[in-house]
Amino acid sequence: MTRLPTLSASSYDFEMAAVFDEIEKISEAKKSGEIVVGLQFPEGLKKHALEIASQIRKKTGAAVYISADPCFGACDLDMRLLEKCDLFFHFGHAELKQGDIENKVRFIEARSKVDISDAVSSALALLPERIIGLVTTVQHVHHLDQARLILEAAGKTVIIAEGDKRIAYPGQILGCNFSAAHSDEIDKCGALLYIGSGQFHPIGAALSSKKRVICADPFTSDVFELSDRKFLAQRSAVIGNAADAETFCIIVSTKNGQCRKTLAESLKTKAETHGKTAFILFMDLVTPDQMLSFKADAFVNTACPRLAIDDSGRYPAPVLTPQEFEIVLGERSWEDLVLDEILEGGQD
Ligand code: SF4
């Protein structure tokens, strides 16, 4: 018999009591007929899908459908499954405070249960600055007050800044929105402390704030100063490879929280002003294979900003961010390179 990974052993809180309560409320409102519940998970949490579905079925009697398509963020709701459900649970991300999110969607953030105190205490050795800004992903956002207390006990002043309206919590950053790391308040900080895993978020925070960033990973207790040297070398190579491009394809995603058609149109106009040829491609999931048929010299990505960075080198031609495209056209200097962001009002 297959053993499903147990939820209690996971490092994340799936808030099953709240999930059952929400289904109960919908059942009472519907009065008759079976309740249909949809579930969607990012790749890292999909291993828990079957256990969560079977608990829901056992506890509530609801029919459960699981979205199996790739999912990378709250920008990426499975709209076709959502249409078929009375209630839809999206796990692993906070609600994006923007766009047309249907009222039958519930966001279960799957917050980390891992203690952050060792990692934050270790980070103090790398933080001589007096004023420290705190940033993190939604998985650790509920631990920011605890981090603040640790830093304040060491004599620091701590700033946890609000992001723009697309961001659910103070101090939270997304791979496409670092507004909590470059607000006016953050200007006062000597350095930022990023609590979390991975390098993409702290690189975005560093480039947008122009501050030194110390990373503290609660899962491994690793603490280190971020270096963006490798990242900048990679982007410099991509920009260099696109320097002589004449024909560009500009990618627009149809995903609910990523679509930036107006930006794509303005980039097309810029290309044409510089005597280049540009086409706009609409697609849902952006993968290197889908680009093979389009014989462009370079692509410009207006979909999830992480695509151009994370999958760099897997595409048939250089994939630029909008800001890198401006560098290629000579409209922006290399010193002004920042990560692409989808900020409040940036979707259409
Ligand atoms: S656009 Fe990309 S970085 Fe932003 S929420 Fe979606 S998946 Fe995450």
Short mmCIF file of C-alpha atoms and ligand atoms in Angstrom, two decimals:
data_model
loop_
_atom_site.label_atom_id
_atom_site.label_comp_id
_atom_site.label_asym_id
_atom_site.label_seq_id
_atom_site.Cartn_x
_atom_site.Cartn_y
_atom_site.Cartn_z
CA MET A 1 0.00 0.00 0.00
CA THR A 2 1.31 3.46 -0.94
CA ARG A 3 2.11 5.62 2.05
CA LEU A 4 1.29 9.29 1.51
CA PRO A 5 3.65 11.87 3.04
CA THR A 6 2.09 12.92 6.35
CA LEU A 7 1.13 16.55 6.73
CA SER A 8 2.24 16.66 10.36
CA ALA A 9 5.81 15.76 9.31
CA SER A 10 5.91 18.60 6.79
CA SER A 11 7.74 21.87 7.55
CA TYR A 12 4.64 23.75 6.41
CA ASP A 13 1.28 24.43 8.00
CA PHE A 14 -1.58 23.46 5.66
CA GLU A 15 -4.28 24.86 8.00
CA MET A 16 -6.56 21.86 7.50
CA ALA A 17 -9.00 22.97 10.22
CA ALA A 18 -9.56 26.24 8.33
CA VAL A 19 -9.94 24.30 5.06
CA PHE A 20 -12.66 22.06 6.59
CA ASP A 21 -14.43 25.12 8.07
CA GLU A 22 -14.54 26.87 4.71
CA ILE A 23 -16.01 23.78 3.03
CA GLU A 24 -18.56 23.46 5.84
CA LYS A 25 -19.70 27.06 5.31
CA ILE A 26 -20.14 26.54 1.58
CA SER A 27 -22.06 23.29 2.21
CA GLU A 28 -24.48 25.10 4.52
CA ALA A 29 -25.00 27.89 1.99
CA LYS A 30 -25.54 25.46 -0.90
CA LYS A 31 -28.03 23.37 1.10
CA SER A 32 -28.26 20.50 -1.42
CA GLY A 33 -26.06 18.68 -3.90
CA GLU A 34 -22.43 17.64 -3.70
CA ILE A 35 -19.77 20.26 -3.00
CA VAL A 36 -16.91 20.31 -5.50
CA VAL A 37 -13.55 21.46 -4.17
CA GLY A 38 -10.54 22.31 -6.34
CA LEU A 39 -6.95 22.14 -5.07
CA GLN A 40 -3.87 23.76 -6.58
CA PHE A 41 -0.27 23.46 -5.36
CA PRO A 42 3.12 24.76 -6.45
CA GLU A 43 5.53 22.04 -7.55
CA GLY A 44 7.24 21.70 -4.16
CA LEU A 45 3.97 21.00 -2.32
CA LYS A 46 2.30 18.71 -4.89
CA LYS A 47 3.56 15.65 -2.98
CA HIS A 48 1.00 16.50 -0.29
CA ALA A 49 -1.95 16.83 -2.71
CA LEU A 50 -3.27 13.26 -2.37
CA GLU A 51 -3.15 13.30 1.43
CA ILE A 52 -4.94 16.66 1.57
CA ALA A 53 -7.56 15.49 -0.96
CA SER A 54 -8.23 12.30 0.97
CA GLN A 55 -8.55 14.17 4.30
CA ILE A 56 -11.05 16.60 2.71
CA ARG A 57 -13.07 13.77 1.21
CA LYS A 58 -13.15 11.83 4.51
CA LYS A 59 -13.98 14.83 6.69
CA THR A 60 -16.45 16.72 4.47
CA GLY A 61 -17.69 14.28 1.80
CA ALA A 62 -16.86 16.86 -0.88
CA ALA A 63 -15.72 15.81 -4.35
CA VAL A 64 -12.11 16.91 -4.82
CA TYR A 65 -10.33 17.77 -8.07
CA ILE A 66 -6.58 18.43 -8.08
CA SER A 67 -4.93 20.72 -10.61
CA ALA A 68 -1.95 18.85 -12.07
CA ASP A 69 -0.68 21.66 -14.31
CA PRO A 70 2.55 23.44 -13.32
CA CYS A 71 1.97 26.29 -10.88
CA PHE A 72 4.51 28.89 -9.82
CA GLY A 73 2.59 31.63 -8.01
CA ALA A 74 -0.70 33.20 -7.00
CA CYS A 75 -0.54 34.86 -10.44
CA ASP A 76 -1.28 31.48 -11.94
CA LEU A 77 -4.69 30.23 -10.77
CA ASP A 78 -6.06 27.26 -12.71
CA MET A 79 -9.03 29.18 -14.10
CA ARG A 80 -10.48 26.22 -16.01
CA LEU A 81 -10.61 24.02 -12.92
CA LEU A 82 -11.85 26.94 -10.83
CA GLU A 83 -14.93 27.25 -13.10
CA LYS A 84 -15.93 23.69 -12.22
CA CYS A 85 -15.66 24.10 -8.42
CA ASP A 86 -17.75 25.53 -5.58
CA LEU A 87 -14.59 26.33 -3.64
CA PHE A 88 -10.96 26.46 -4.75
CA PHE A 89 -7.92 26.25 -2.45
CA HIS A 90 -4.64 27.61 -3.73
CA PHE A 91 -1.76 26.46 -1.51
CA GLY A 92 1.67 27.94 -0.96
CA HIS A 93 1.18 31.59 -1.87
CA ALA A 94 -0.44 34.71 -0.44
CA GLU A 95 -3.21 36.38 -2.36
CA LEU A 96 -1.99 38.90 -4.90
CA LYS A 97 -3.80 42.06 -3.88
CA GLN A 98 -4.65 42.87 -7.44
CA GLY A 99 -6.55 41.49 -10.37
CA ASP A 100 -9.86 39.69 -10.64
CA ILE A 101 -9.66 37.03 -7.98
CA GLU A 102 -12.90 35.18 -7.69
CA ASN A 103 -14.59 35.02 -4.30
CA LYS A 104 -14.55 31.23 -4.31
CA VAL A 105 -10.72 31.16 -4.07
CA ARG A 106 -9.04 30.66 -0.69
CA PHE A 107 -5.28 31.11 -0.30
CA ILE A 108 -3.63 28.72 2.14
CA GLU A 109 -0.15 30.15 2.49
CA ALA A 110 1.54 27.01 3.87
CA ARG A 111 3.64 28.96 6.33
CA SER A 112 6.86 27.50 7.60
CA LYS A 113 6.88 25.79 11.01
CA VAL A 114 10.67 26.08 11.19
CA ASP A 115 12.14 28.30 13.92
CA ILE A 116 14.05 31.30 12.57
CA SER A 117 15.82 32.37 15.75
CA ASP A 118 19.16 30.54 15.22
CA ALA A 119 19.53 31.85 11.67
CA VAL A 120 18.68 35.43 12.68
CA SER A 121 20.98 35.36 15.72
CA SER A 122 23.85 34.07 13.53
CA ALA A 123 23.21 36.85 11.01
CA LEU A 124 24.03 39.47 13.65
CA ALA A 125 27.74 38.78 13.19
CA LEU A 126 27.44 40.03 9.59
CA LEU A 127 25.32 43.08 10.44
CA PRO A 128 27.42 45.91 11.92
CA GLU A 129 24.91 48.49 10.61
CA ARG A 130 22.58 50.10 13.16
CA ILE A 131 19.39 50.23 11.07
CA ILE A 132 18.33 46.95 9.47
CA GLY A 133 15.49 46.35 7.01
CA LEU A 134 13.78 42.94 7.15
CA VAL A 135 12.41 41.15 4.10
CA THR A 136 11.18 37.61 3.54
CA THR A 137 8.82 35.43 1.54
CA VAL A 138 5.28 34.65 2.67
CA GLN A 139 6.45 31.33 4.18
CA HIS A 140 8.27 33.20 6.99
CA VAL A 141 6.35 36.46 7.17
CA HIS A 142 4.68 35.48 10.46
CA HIS A 143 8.17 35.25 12.03
CA LEU A 144 9.23 38.82 11.23
CA ASP A 145 8.16 40.13 14.66
CA GLN A 146 10.30 37.48 16.32
CA ALA A 147 13.23 38.47 14.08
CA ARG A 148 12.66 42.10 15.00
CA LEU A 149 12.86 41.29 18.73
CA ILE A 150 16.15 39.41 18.26
CA LEU A 151 17.69 42.32 16.36
CA GLU A 152 16.35 44.95 18.77
CA ALA A 153 17.77 43.02 21.72
CA ALA A 154 21.15 43.44 20.00
CA GLY A 155 20.66 47.23 19.82
CA LYS A 156 19.44 47.46 16.22
CA THR A 157 16.64 49.61 14.87
CA VAL A 158 14.46 47.49 12.61
CA ILE A 159 12.35 48.55 9.64
CA ILE A 160 9.72 46.24 8.16
CA ALA A 161 8.32 48.24 5.28
CA GLU A 162 4.97 47.96 3.52
CA GLY A 163 5.12 46.93 -0.10
CA ASP A 164 2.72 48.19 -2.74
CA LYS A 165 -0.91 47.06 -3.01
CA ARG A 166 0.05 43.86 -4.82
CA ILE A 167 1.77 42.63 -1.64
CA ALA A 168 -0.23 41.08 1.22
CA TYR A 169 2.12 41.64 4.21
CA PRO A 170 4.73 44.18 5.40
CA GLY A 171 8.23 42.90 4.67
CA GLN A 172 7.01 40.35 2.12
CA ILE A 173 8.74 40.18 -1.25
CA LEU A 174 7.86 38.16 -4.34
CA GLY A 175 10.03 37.08 -7.23
CA CYS A 176 8.28 39.80 -9.22
CA ASN A 177 7.79 42.48 -6.59
CA PHE A 178 10.44 43.91 -4.27
CA SER A 179 8.47 47.02 -3.31
CA ALA A 180 8.92 46.24 0.42
CA ALA A 181 12.70 46.38 -0.20
CA HIS A 182 12.82 49.72 -2.00
CA SER A 183 10.28 51.88 -0.21
CA ASP A 184 11.28 55.31 1.17
CA GLU A 185 11.53 53.80 4.67
CA ILE A 186 14.14 51.29 3.51
CA ASP A 187 16.35 54.18 2.35
CA LYS A 188 17.18 54.75 6.03
CA CYS A 189 18.58 51.22 6.46
CA GLY A 190 22.28 50.41 6.40
CA ALA A 191 21.60 46.84 5.25
CA LEU A 192 18.80 44.34 4.63
CA LEU A 193 18.35 40.97 6.27
CA TYR A 194 16.57 38.44 4.04
CA ILE A 195 15.05 35.48 5.86
CA GLY A 196 14.47 32.53 3.54
CA SER A 197 16.01 30.17 1.02
CA GLY A 198 17.34 30.72 -2.48
CA GLN A 199 19.13 33.64 -4.10
CA PHE A 200 16.56 35.10 -6.48
CA HIS A 201 14.61 37.12 -3.90
CA PRO A 202 17.65 38.62 -2.17
CA ILE A 203 19.24 39.51 -5.54
CA GLY A 204 16.06 41.39 -6.44
CA ALA A 205 16.09 43.10 -3.06
CA ALA A 206 19.77 44.07 -3.43
CA LEU A 207 19.46 45.45 -6.96
CA SER A 208 16.31 47.41 -6.23
CA SER A 209 17.42 48.81 -2.84
CA LYS A 210 21.15 49.20 -3.65
CA LYS A 211 21.79 47.90 -0.11
CA ARG A 212 24.03 45.18 1.21
CA VAL A 213 21.89 42.06 1.79
CA ILE A 214 22.58 39.37 4.36
CA CYS A 215 20.74 36.08 3.84
CA ALA A 216 19.64 33.85 6.74
CA ASP A 217 18.14 30.49 5.76
CA PRO A 218 16.07 29.04 8.64
CA PHE A 219 15.98 25.57 7.02
CA THR A 220 19.77 25.17 6.96
CA SER A 221 20.83 27.95 9.40
CA ASP A 222 23.22 29.12 6.64
CA VAL A 223 24.04 32.82 6.88
CA PHE A 224 26.01 34.69 4.23
CA GLU A 225 26.37 38.02 2.48
CA LEU A 226 24.71 37.98 -0.91
CA SER A 227 26.96 38.38 -3.92
CA ASP A 228 25.32 39.35 -7.21
CA ARG A 229 28.54 38.95 -9.23
CA LYS A 230 27.60 35.63 -10.89
CA PHE A 231 24.11 36.88 -11.64
CA LEU A 232 25.38 40.09 -13.24
CA ALA A 233 27.92 38.14 -15.33
CA GLN A 234 25.11 35.93 -16.63
CA ARG A 235 22.92 38.91 -17.51
CA SER A 236 25.81 40.74 -19.13
CA ALA A 237 26.37 37.71 -21.39
CA VAL A 238 22.67 37.55 -22.36
CA ILE A 239 22.62 41.27 -23.18
CA GLY A 240 25.83 40.91 -25.18
CA ASN A 241 24.36 38.03 -27.19
CA ALA A 242 21.34 40.18 -28.08
CA ALA A 243 23.37 43.28 -28.99
CA ASP A 244 23.10 42.76 -32.77
CA ALA A 245 19.54 41.38 -32.79
CA GLU A 246 17.24 42.83 -35.45
CA THR A 247 14.08 40.77 -34.90
CA PHE A 248 12.52 40.41 -31.45
CA CYS A 249 9.57 38.37 -30.20
CA ILE A 250 7.95 39.90 -27.12
CA ILE A 251 6.31 37.33 -24.85
CA VAL A 252 3.00 38.08 -23.11
CA SER A 253 1.50 35.58 -20.67
CA THR A 254 -2.24 34.96 -20.55
CA LYS A 255 -2.00 33.91 -16.87
CA ASN A 256 -4.32 35.96 -14.68
CA GLY A 257 -1.61 37.73 -12.67
CA GLN A 258 1.17 38.03 -15.24
CA CYS A 259 -0.43 39.58 -18.32
CA ARG A 260 1.31 42.82 -19.34
CA LYS A 261 0.00 43.52 -22.82
CA THR A 262 0.39 47.31 -22.55
CA LEU A 263 4.05 46.94 -21.57
CA ALA A 264 4.58 44.57 -24.51
CA GLU A 265 3.02 47.06 -26.91
CA SER A 266 5.20 49.89 -25.59
CA LEU A 267 8.32 47.70 -26.00
CA LYS A 268 7.27 46.90 -29.58
CA THR A 269 6.95 50.62 -30.29
CA LYS A 270 10.41 51.23 -28.78
CA ALA A 271 11.90 48.49 -30.96
CA GLU A 272 10.37 50.00 -34.07
CA THR A 273 11.60 53.48 -33.13
CA HIS A 274 15.10 52.00 -33.19
CA GLY A 275 14.54 50.43 -36.63
CA LYS A 276 14.06 46.89 -35.24
CA THR A 277 11.28 44.42 -36.04
CA ALA A 278 9.14 43.14 -33.16
CA PHE A 279 6.26 40.67 -32.84
CA ILE A 280 4.08 39.99 -29.79
CA LEU A 281 3.56 36.35 -28.80
CA PHE A 282 0.74 35.37 -26.42
CA MET A 283 1.09 32.13 -24.49
CA ASP A 284 0.01 30.52 -21.23
CA LEU A 285 2.97 28.46 -20.02
CA VAL A 286 6.26 29.85 -21.34
CA THR A 287 8.80 27.10 -22.08
CA PRO A 288 11.93 26.97 -24.26
CA ASP A 289 10.28 24.38 -26.55
CA GLN A 290 7.47 26.73 -27.43
CA MET A 291 9.97 29.28 -28.74
CA LEU A 292 11.62 26.91 -31.20
CA SER A 293 9.26 27.68 -34.07
CA PHE A 294 9.73 31.44 -33.81
CA LYS A 295 12.99 32.36 -35.50
CA ALA A 296 13.66 35.60 -33.61
CA ASP A 297 17.17 36.89 -32.90
CA ALA A 298 16.10 37.51 -29.29
CA PHE A 299 13.02 37.34 -27.05
CA VAL A 300 11.77 39.89 -24.53
CA ASN A 301 9.84 38.44 -21.61
CA THR A 302 6.94 40.35 -20.03
CA ALA A 303 5.51 37.22 -18.31
CA CYS A 304 6.84 36.06 -14.92
CA PRO A 305 10.14 37.94 -14.50
CA ARG A 306 11.83 34.81 -13.17
CA LEU A 307 11.57 33.02 -16.53
CA ALA A 308 14.28 35.01 -18.26
CA ILE A 309 16.61 34.46 -15.31
CA ASP A 310 15.94 30.95 -13.98
CA ASP A 311 15.88 29.22 -17.38
CA SER A 312 18.61 31.33 -18.99
CA GLY A 313 20.60 29.25 -21.47
CA ARG A 314 17.75 26.82 -22.20
CA TYR A 315 16.13 29.03 -24.83
CA PRO A 316 16.97 28.98 -28.56
CA ALA A 317 17.90 32.69 -28.46
CA PRO A 318 18.67 35.23 -25.70
CA VAL A 319 15.68 36.10 -23.48
CA LEU A 320 15.82 39.64 -22.14
CA THR A 321 13.89 41.35 -19.41
CA PRO A 322 12.21 44.65 -20.44
CA GLN A 323 14.98 46.59 -18.65
CA GLU A 324 17.70 44.58 -20.44
CA PHE A 325 15.93 45.22 -23.75
CA GLU A 326 16.23 48.95 -23.01
CA ILE A 327 19.96 48.47 -22.46
CA VAL A 328 20.22 46.68 -25.84
CA LEU A 329 18.39 49.58 -27.48
CA GLY A 330 20.67 52.11 -25.76
CA GLU A 331 17.86 53.63 -23.70
CA ARG A 332 19.18 52.52 -20.29
CA SER A 333 22.67 52.24 -18.89
CA TRP A 334 24.08 49.01 -17.45
CA GLU A 335 24.47 50.74 -14.05
CA ASP A 336 20.68 51.17 -13.95
CA LEU A 337 19.96 47.46 -14.38
CA VAL A 338 17.31 46.25 -11.95
CA LEU A 339 15.26 43.08 -11.84
CA ASP A 340 11.98 43.28 -13.68
CA GLU A 341 9.00 43.73 -11.35
CA ILE A 342 5.23 43.52 -11.72
CA LEU A 343 4.22 46.38 -9.46
CA GLU A 344 0.81 47.68 -8.42
CA GLY A 345 -1.10 48.63 -11.58
CA GLY A 346 1.44 46.79 -13.75
CA GLN A 347 -0.97 44.18 -15.11
CA ASP A 348 -3.60 44.60 -17.79
S1 SF4 B 1 4.81 36.41 -11.73
FE1 SF4 B 1 6.39 34.91 -11.17
S2 SF4 B 1 7.38 35.74 -9.37
FE2 SF4 B 1 5.43 36.82 -9.61
S3 SF4 B 1 3.95 35.71 -8.34
FE3 SF4 B 1 3.88 34.86 -10.41
S4 SF4 B 1 5.28 33.11 -10.40
FE4 SF4 B 1 5.78 34.40 -8.62
#
